[in-house]
Tab-separated table of C-alpha atoms in Angstrom:
chain	number	residue	atom	x	y	z
A	296	MET	CA	-16.281	-46.664	34.600
A	297	LYS	CA	-16.130	-47.670	30.960
A	298	SER	CA	-12.758	-47.904	29.246
A	299	PHE	CA	-11.134	-44.843	27.709
A	300	SER	CA	-11.730	-46.131	24.169
A	301	ASP	CA	-15.371	-47.070	24.817
A	302	ARG	CA	-16.131	-43.569	26.090
A	303	VAL	CA	-14.377	-41.962	23.121
A	304	LEU	CA	-16.253	-44.181	20.667
A	305	GLU	CA	-19.612	-43.464	22.292
A	306	TRP	CA	-18.878	-39.744	22.034
A	307	CYS	CA	-17.828	-40.249	18.397
A	308	ASP	CA	-21.106	-41.941	17.493
A	309	VAL	CA	-23.021	-38.857	18.603
A	310	HIS	CA	-20.652	-35.910	18.191
A	311	GLY	CA	-17.796	-36.995	15.907
A	312	ARG	CA	-17.222	-35.273	12.582
A	313	LYS	CA	-18.457	-37.560	9.816
A	314	ASN	CA	-18.970	-35.317	6.804
A	315	LEU	CA	-15.573	-33.786	6.105
A	316	PRO	CA	-14.742	-33.803	2.360
A	317	TRP	CA	-12.066	-36.492	2.671
A	318	GLN	CA	-14.469	-38.726	4.601
A	319	ARG	CA	-16.681	-38.934	1.526
A	320	ASN	CA	-15.507	-41.451	-1.084
A	321	LEU	CA	-12.878	-42.590	1.415
A	322	THR	CA	-9.614	-43.704	-0.230
A	323	PRO	CA	-5.975	-43.815	0.962
A	324	TYR	CA	-5.115	-41.107	-1.568
A	325	ARG	CA	-7.765	-38.684	-0.334
A	326	VAL	CA	-6.924	-39.320	3.325
A	327	TRP	CA	-3.210	-38.889	2.579
A	328	VAL	CA	-3.694	-35.526	0.879
A	329	SER	CA	-5.951	-34.322	3.702
A	330	GLU	CA	-3.515	-35.443	6.401
A	331	ILE	CA	-0.610	-33.633	4.723
A	332	MET	CA	-2.689	-30.467	4.358
A	333	LEU	CA	-3.821	-30.705	7.987
A	334	GLN	CA	-0.236	-30.675	9.246
A	335	GLN	CA	0.158	-27.175	10.753
A	336	THR	CA	-3.204	-26.060	9.295
A	337	GLN	CA	-6.756	-26.025	10.671
A	338	VAL	CA	-9.639	-27.956	9.122
A	339	ALA	CA	-11.675	-24.886	8.106
A	340	THR	CA	-8.701	-23.534	6.137
A	341	VAL	CA	-7.909	-26.880	4.523
A	342	ILE	CA	-11.389	-27.728	3.178
A	343	PRO	CA	-11.474	-25.377	0.136
A	344	TYR	CA	-7.841	-26.204	-0.713
A	345	PHE	CA	-8.600	-29.930	-0.522
A	346	GLU	CA	-11.629	-29.632	-2.770
A	347	ARG	CA	-9.719	-27.636	-5.408
A	348	PHE	CA	-6.802	-30.087	-5.175
A	349	MET	CA	-9.077	-33.103	-5.701
A	350	ALA	CA	-10.811	-31.453	-8.651
A	351	ARG	CA	-7.434	-30.899	-10.328
A	352	PHE	CA	-5.668	-34.082	-9.155
A	353	PRO	CA	-8.351	-36.748	-8.570
A	354	ASP	CA	-5.882	-39.603	-8.125
A	355	VAL	CA	-2.222	-40.404	-7.472
A	356	VAL	CA	-1.265	-40.629	-11.137
A	357	ALA	CA	-2.848	-37.268	-11.960
A	358	LEU	CA	-0.807	-35.692	-9.171
A	359	ALA	CA	2.384	-37.514	-10.152
A	360	ASP	CA	2.059	-36.486	-13.812
A	361	ALA	CA	1.450	-32.817	-12.988
A	362	ASP	CA	4.075	-30.136	-13.297
A	363	GLN	CA	5.356	-28.991	-9.909
A	364	ASP	CA	4.284	-25.428	-10.742
A	365	ASP	CA	0.667	-26.637	-10.981
A	366	VAL	CA	0.925	-28.338	-7.596
A	367	LEU	CA	2.504	-25.331	-5.899
A	368	HIS	CA	-0.027	-22.992	-7.485
A	369	LEU	CA	-2.910	-24.893	-5.872
A	370	TRP	CA	-0.987	-25.002	-2.577
A	371	ALA	CA	-0.222	-21.276	-2.529
A	372	GLY	CA	-1.525	-19.733	0.681
A	373	LEU	CA	-1.360	-22.911	2.794
A	374	GLY	CA	2.293	-22.315	3.631
A	375	TYR	CA	4.921	-24.887	4.618
A	376	TYR	CA	5.540	-25.556	0.937
A	377	ALA	CA	7.831	-28.520	1.564
A	378	ARG	CA	4.585	-30.405	2.198
A	379	ALA	CA	3.499	-29.829	-1.409
A	380	ARG	CA	6.902	-30.733	-2.843
A	381	ASN	CA	7.004	-33.928	-0.777
A	382	LEU	CA	3.432	-34.784	-1.758
A	383	HIS	CA	4.358	-34.466	-5.423
A	384	ALA	CA	7.541	-36.496	-5.003
A	385	ALA	CA	5.692	-39.225	-3.072
A	386	ALA	CA	3.023	-39.420	-5.780
A	387	GLN	CA	5.737	-39.981	-8.373
A	388	THR	CA	7.218	-42.742	-6.199
A	389	ILE	CA	3.807	-44.418	-5.949
A	390	ARG	CA	3.295	-44.109	-9.706
A	391	ASP	CA	6.732	-45.464	-10.576
A	392	ARG	CA	7.122	-48.189	-7.917
A	393	PHE	CA	3.540	-49.277	-7.303
A	394	SER	CA	1.842	-48.600	-10.660
A	395	GLY	CA	-0.165	-45.759	-9.136
A	396	GLU	CA	-1.732	-47.966	-6.446
A	397	PHE	CA	-1.382	-46.492	-2.971
A	398	PRO	CA	0.621	-48.989	-0.856
A	399	ARG	CA	-1.011	-50.664	2.144
A	400	ASP	CA	2.170	-51.681	3.956
A	401	PHE	CA	2.944	-49.487	6.971
A	402	GLU	CA	6.718	-49.349	6.520
A	403	THR	CA	6.343	-48.439	2.858
A	404	VAL	CA	3.872	-45.643	3.566
A	405	ASN	CA	5.957	-44.420	6.506
A	406	ALA	CA	8.973	-44.067	4.209
A	407	LEU	CA	7.213	-41.871	1.629
A	408	PRO	CA	8.511	-38.272	1.503
A	409	GLY	CA	6.757	-36.069	4.053
A	410	VAL	CA	4.736	-38.845	5.704
A	411	GLY	CA	6.182	-40.286	8.923
A	412	ARG	CA	4.749	-42.529	11.618
A	413	SER	CA	1.553	-40.734	12.673
A	414	THR	CA	0.503	-39.757	9.160
A	415	ALA	CA	1.093	-43.293	7.887
A	416	ALA	CA	-0.951	-44.628	10.799
A	417	ALA	CA	-3.778	-42.196	10.085
A	418	ILE	CA	-3.911	-43.109	6.377
A	419	LEU	CA	-3.925	-46.863	6.943
A	420	SER	CA	-6.311	-46.823	9.894
A	421	LEU	CA	-8.831	-44.330	8.505
A	422	ALA	CA	-8.847	-45.540	4.894
A	423	CYS	CA	-7.946	-49.220	5.249
A	424	GLY	CA	-9.121	-50.142	8.738
A	425	GLN	CA	-5.668	-51.242	9.898
A	426	ARG	CA	-4.881	-51.155	13.595
A	427	HIS	CA	-2.355	-48.343	14.158
A	428	ALA	CA	-2.178	-45.701	16.881
A	429	ILE	CA	-1.788	-42.059	15.859
A	430	LEU	CA	-0.171	-39.069	17.526
A	431	ASP	CA	-0.865	-35.818	15.731
A	432	GLY	CA	-0.928	-32.458	17.501
A	433	ASN	CA	-4.532	-32.804	18.644
A	434	VAL	CA	-4.003	-36.318	20.024
A	435	LYS	CA	-0.841	-35.230	21.832
A	436	ARG	CA	-2.829	-32.554	23.640
A	437	VAL	CA	-5.623	-34.954	24.687
A	438	LEU	CA	-3.219	-37.605	25.977
A	439	ALA	CA	-0.784	-35.180	27.616
A	440	ARG	CA	-3.627	-33.664	29.628
A	441	HIS	CA	-5.378	-36.917	30.417
A	442	ALA	CA	-2.209	-38.561	31.749
A	443	ALA	CA	-0.493	-35.323	32.877
A	444	VAL	CA	2.615	-35.977	30.806
A	445	GLU	CA	5.121	-33.268	31.687
A	446	GLY	CA	7.428	-31.809	29.042
A	447	TRP	CA	7.401	-30.644	25.437
A	448	PRO	CA	6.185	-33.363	23.006
A	449	GLY	CA	8.905	-32.369	20.557
A	450	GLU	CA	11.475	-34.008	22.831
A	451	SER	CA	12.065	-37.637	21.904
A	452	ARG	CA	11.616	-38.870	25.486
A	453	ILE	CA	8.241	-37.146	25.845
A	454	ALA	CA	7.130	-38.257	22.387
A	455	ALA	CA	8.023	-41.863	23.246
A	456	LYS	CA	5.903	-41.664	26.396
A	457	LEU	CA	2.936	-40.276	24.462
A	458	TRP	CA	3.299	-42.979	21.809
A	459	GLU	CA	3.244	-45.587	24.556
A	460	ILE	CA	0.018	-44.119	25.948
A	461	SER	CA	-1.545	-43.834	22.495
A	462	GLU	CA	-0.810	-47.494	21.794
A	463	SER	CA	-2.262	-48.538	25.153
A	464	ARG	CA	-5.528	-46.643	24.559
A	465	LEU	CA	-6.110	-48.138	21.097
A	466	PRO	CA	-9.135	-50.469	20.935
A	467	GLN	CA	-9.033	-53.850	19.222
A	468	GLN	CA	-12.029	-52.974	17.047
A	469	ARG	CA	-13.333	-49.782	15.402
A	470	VAL	CA	-9.877	-48.269	15.150
A	471	ALA	CA	-10.812	-45.863	12.330
A	472	PRO	CA	-13.638	-44.115	14.205
A	473	PHE	CA	-11.554	-44.097	17.395
A	474	ASN	CA	-8.611	-42.384	15.711
A	475	GLN	CA	-10.901	-39.886	14.003
A	476	ALA	CA	-12.614	-39.209	17.331
A	477	MET	CA	-9.299	-38.599	19.077
A	478	MET	CA	-8.410	-35.982	16.484
A	479	ASP	CA	-11.898	-34.490	16.765
A	480	LEU	CA	-11.638	-34.327	20.567
A	481	GLY	CA	-8.450	-32.313	20.350
A	482	ALA	CA	-9.798	-30.057	17.621
A	483	THR	CA	-13.230	-29.326	19.095
A	484	LEU	CA	-13.143	-29.892	22.881
A	485	CYS	CA	-9.608	-30.320	24.212
A	486	THR	CA	-8.430	-27.162	22.490
A	487	ARG	CA	-5.274	-25.261	23.355
A	488	GLY	CA	-7.199	-22.428	24.960
A	489	ARG	CA	-10.484	-22.714	26.859
A	490	PRO	CA	-10.975	-26.500	26.682
A	491	ARG	CA	-14.599	-27.590	27.019
A	492	CYS	CA	-14.016	-30.176	29.725
A	493	GLU	CA	-17.705	-30.277	30.672
A	494	ALA	CA	-18.447	-31.948	27.308
A	495	CYS	CA	-15.404	-34.251	27.196
A	496	PRO	CA	-16.113	-38.000	27.435
A	497	VAL	CA	-12.852	-38.724	29.292
A	498	ALA	CA	-12.863	-35.772	31.705
A	499	ALA	CA	-13.829	-37.945	34.693
A	500	ASP	CA	-10.333	-39.428	34.992
A	501	CYS	CA	-8.344	-36.648	33.301
A	502	ILE	CA	-5.536	-35.673	35.655
A	503	ALA	CA	-5.118	-32.169	34.224
A	504	LYS	CA	-8.855	-31.532	34.649
A	505	HIS	CA	-8.892	-32.973	38.184
A	506	GLU	CA	-5.960	-30.755	39.209
A	507	SER	CA	-7.115	-27.701	37.189
A	508	ARG	CA	-3.838	-27.727	35.250
A	509	GLN	CA	-5.147	-27.906	31.684
A	510	ALA	CA	-3.104	-24.873	30.617
A	511	GLU	CA	0.141	-26.633	31.611
A	512	PHE	CA	-0.261	-29.486	29.123
A	513	PRO	CA	1.214	-30.246	26.764
A	514	GLY	CA	4.469	-28.574	27.799
A	515	ARG	CA	5.736	-25.856	25.516
A	516	LYS	CA	9.033	-25.450	23.783
A	517	LYS	CA	11.259	-22.869	25.409
A	518	ARG	CA	10.682	-19.600	23.610
A	519	VAL	CA	13.548	-17.787	21.981
A	520	ALA	CA	13.487	-14.442	20.232
A	521	LEU	CA	13.017	-14.839	16.484
A	522	PRO	CA	15.906	-13.538	14.360
A	523	GLU	CA	15.067	-10.494	12.244
A	524	ARG	CA	15.960	-10.247	8.562
A	525	ASN	CA	15.549	-7.360	6.130
A	526	VAL	CA	15.166	-7.645	2.375
A	527	GLU	CA	14.189	-5.484	-0.568
A	528	MET	CA	11.997	-7.240	-3.132
A	529	LEU	CA	12.306	-5.822	-6.628
A	530	LEU	CA	9.123	-5.334	-8.601
A	531	LEU	CA	10.838	-5.006	-11.987
A	532	GLU	CA	8.230	-3.749	-14.445
A	533	TYR	CA	8.715	-3.757	-18.214
A	534	HIS	CA	5.808	-2.914	-20.530
A	535	GLY	CA	3.303	-3.565	-17.767
A	536	LYS	CA	4.663	-6.985	-16.775
A	537	VAL	CA	6.736	-7.991	-13.751
A	538	LEU	CA	9.805	-10.205	-13.727
A	539	LEU	CA	9.540	-13.306	-11.549
A	540	GLU	CA	12.290	-15.768	-10.746
A	541	LYS	CA	11.972	-19.366	-9.648
A	542	ARG	CA	13.475	-20.096	-6.246
A	543	PRO	CA	15.768	-23.087	-5.649
A	544	PRO	CA	13.916	-26.373	-4.957
A	545	VAL	CA	14.836	-26.385	-1.259
A	546	GLY	CA	14.707	-23.729	1.428
A	547	ILE	CA	12.203	-20.962	2.086
A	548	TRP	CA	9.515	-20.928	-0.617
A	549	GLY	CA	11.430	-23.680	-2.418
A	550	GLY	CA	10.255	-24.161	-5.993
A	551	LEU	CA	7.934	-21.139	-5.862
A	552	TRP	CA	8.084	-18.074	-8.059
A	553	SER	CA	9.206	-14.908	-6.337
A	554	LEU	CA	10.679	-11.467	-6.914
A	555	PRO	CA	14.425	-10.802	-7.052
A	556	GLU	CA	15.772	-9.958	-3.597
A	557	THR	CA	18.595	-7.719	-2.470
A	558	GLU	CA	19.779	-5.735	0.515
A	559	ASP	CA	20.347	-2.629	-1.625
A	560	SER	CA	18.214	-2.083	-4.715
A	561	ALA	CA	20.291	0.850	-5.973
A	562	ALA	CA	23.491	-1.225	-5.882
A	563	TRP	CA	21.679	-4.203	-7.471
A	564	LEU	CA	20.467	-2.068	-10.373
A	565	ALA	CA	23.834	-0.363	-10.815
A	566	ALA	CA	25.683	-3.683	-10.907
A	567	ARG	CA	23.500	-4.752	-13.846
A	568	SER	CA	23.600	-1.357	-15.575
A	569	ALA	CA	19.809	-1.422	-15.464
A	570	ASP	CA	18.120	1.338	-17.462
A	571	ALA	CA	15.308	2.434	-15.148
A	572	HIS	CA	13.178	5.573	-15.206
A	573	GLY	CA	11.586	5.331	-11.813
A	574	VAL	CA	12.154	3.605	-8.469
A	575	VAL	CA	9.373	3.868	-5.902
A	576	GLU	CA	9.318	2.255	-2.492
A	577	LEU	CA	5.950	0.627	-1.787
A	578	GLU	CA	4.497	-0.026	1.653
A	579	SER	CA	6.761	-2.219	3.771
A	580	PHE	CA	5.421	-5.164	5.762
A	581	THR	CA	6.617	-8.079	7.875
A	582	HIS	CA	6.116	-11.795	7.246
A	583	THR	CA	6.720	-14.157	10.154
A	584	PHE	CA	8.032	-17.669	9.617
A	585	SER	CA	8.285	-20.299	12.331
A	586	HIS	CA	11.991	-19.562	12.786
A	587	PHE	CA	12.539	-15.933	11.748
A	588	ARG	CA	10.790	-12.670	10.952
A	589	LEU	CA	11.254	-11.177	7.485
A	590	HIS	CA	10.883	-7.410	6.980
A	591	ILE	CA	10.068	-6.759	3.312
A	592	ARG	CA	10.535	-3.466	1.442
A	593	PRO	CA	8.994	-3.763	-2.035
A	594	MET	CA	10.691	-1.528	-4.612
A	595	HIS	CA	8.764	-0.771	-7.798
A	596	VAL	CA	11.262	-0.291	-10.640
A	597	ARG	CA	10.137	0.715	-14.134
A	598	LEU	CA	12.620	-0.534	-16.705
A	599	ASN	CA	13.345	0.997	-20.103
A	600	ASP	CA	15.135	-2.191	-21.095
A	601	VAL	CA	15.767	-5.620	-19.541
A	602	PRO	CA	19.392	-6.278	-18.495
A	603	GLY	CA	20.777	-9.512	-19.904
A	604	ASN	CA	22.293	-10.495	-16.561
A	605	VAL	CA	19.275	-9.725	-14.387
A	606	THR	CA	19.400	-13.080	-12.559
A	607	ASP	CA	20.865	-16.570	-12.820
A	608	ALA	CA	17.545	-18.184	-11.920
A	609	GLU	CA	14.790	-19.354	-14.258
A	610	THR	CA	12.609	-16.336	-15.009
A	611	GLY	CA	9.201	-15.461	-16.369
A	612	TRP	CA	7.037	-12.406	-16.845
A	613	TYR	CA	3.926	-11.914	-14.728
A	614	ASP	CA	1.012	-10.244	-16.483
A	615	ALA	CA	-1.406	-8.774	-13.939
A	616	ALA	CA	-4.143	-8.700	-16.558
A	617	SER	CA	-3.824	-12.454	-17.110
A	618	PRO	CA	-2.052	-13.985	-14.098
A	619	PRO	CA	-0.307	-17.285	-14.869
A	620	ALA	CA	-1.060	-20.427	-12.821
A	621	LEU	CA	2.137	-20.426	-10.804
A	622	GLY	CA	3.034	-21.242	-7.228
A	623	ILE	CA	3.586	-17.837	-5.612
A	624	ALA	CA	4.188	-17.308	-1.886
A	625	ALA	CA	1.577	-15.231	-0.057
A	626	PRO	CA	3.855	-12.189	0.630
A	627	VAL	CA	4.880	-12.049	-3.034
A	628	GLN	CA	1.245	-12.383	-4.103
A	629	ARG	CA	0.469	-9.450	-1.815
A	630	ILE	CA	3.055	-7.297	-3.604
A	631	LEU	CA	1.743	-8.371	-7.017
A	632	GLU	CA	-1.784	-7.403	-5.988
A	633	THR	CA	-0.466	-3.980	-4.976
A	634	PHE	CA	1.158	-3.715	-8.398
A	635	SER	CA	-2.127	-4.669	-10.091
A	636	ALA	CA	-3.872	-1.870	-8.204
A	637	ILE	CA	-1.157	0.582	-9.292
A	638	MET	CA	-1.595	-0.494	-12.897
A	639	MET	CA	-5.374	-0.088	-12.760
A	640	ASN	CA	-5.161	3.352	-11.145
A	641	GLY	CA	-2.403	4.445	-13.481
A	642	GLU	CA	-4.328	3.392	-16.538
A	643	ARG	CA	-7.475	5.129	-15.309
A	644	ASP	CA	-5.550	8.295	-14.508
A	645	GLY	CA	-3.501	8.117	-17.664
A	646	THR	CA	-0.301	8.354	-15.635
A	647	HIS	CA	1.304	4.968	-16.183
A	648	GLY	CA	4.446	4.730	-18.270
C-alpha cells in the first residue's frame, strides 16, 4: 500500500480544489485573510466576503490604513467579529514592524493577533512552500477517524496527539498541495455527517471506517444547556433616523454599531426624561451565540426630542434611505430592515410621524 501522503496527493491531483479565489494570485496576505475567514465558516459562505474584502483591501497596507468601521462593515454577517478586529490589528503590526511586507518567519506569524499555530502553518505552507503541518477542524476530523483518536480535540492532550499524527503524515515534498488536500478531504469527503468513505483515498486503513465508527470521531465536547438572556433593543427614531451606539472594542459585537439595550424600556426612557409619542413592540426573535442564547425584543420609540444623556457611548444616526457603511451585527441589521419596511409603508400610507 502506498503511503498516506502519496495517496492523499494522488487524490489531490485529480479531485482537489484548485480554483478557489485565494488560490489565484497566491500571496501570504490573500491566504491569511482566507484562513481567518474560514475559521468557523464554510467555504461557500466565505467566497463572496473574500472577494469584496480583496476589492476594498487589496494588500496589507490598505487594510492597516483602513478605519475599523470599514473593516467591520465588510465583515458584517460572517460573525465572530474578533476575527476582523484581530485581522485589522495584525495588519497594522505588519505595516509598522515589517514595512507592510508579510513576514515569512513561523514564530513571527504565529504571534500575530488571531493567528495561532495551524493558521500560521497554513499561510506559510500554502503561500510560501514551507514545510509545516496543519490542524484545522477538517484535518482534525480526518486524522481522528483515520487513527481512531478518542476524545474531544479541544482538550490539550487530544490536540497534542493529533498534532503528533499530523506531523508524522507530512511529506517531505509537495507540502502545499498535501495540506490543501487534507483540508479538502475533510470538507468534501470526510464530513461530519454522512462521510463519503467509498471515495476517500485513505479509507483502506482508516480505523473508524474499518470498525464502522465514523460517527464517534472526533469526540465531542460535553454538551451543557446554553444560558438564556433577555434584552430589549431600542429603535429610537427621530425625524426618520435611528440612533446607533458603538459597542466597546471587546466582548460581544465588539466595535460594531448597535442599538441601545435595556431590560426595561419604560424605565430607560423615564430615567432620561425622554419625550416620546409612541412606543411599539416589534416582533421578538432569538439569536444564538456559541455560549448563550439571546432573546431580543425590539422596541420602536418615536422621539419628539433627543435626550442629552441618551448614552455614554459614541453615537450616530442611521438613515434607512442612505445606510452608512458601518459594521452592524446581523440581528441589529435585521431590526433596521424591519424599521426600513415600516418607514416605506408609513410613507406610502401617509401614517408616519
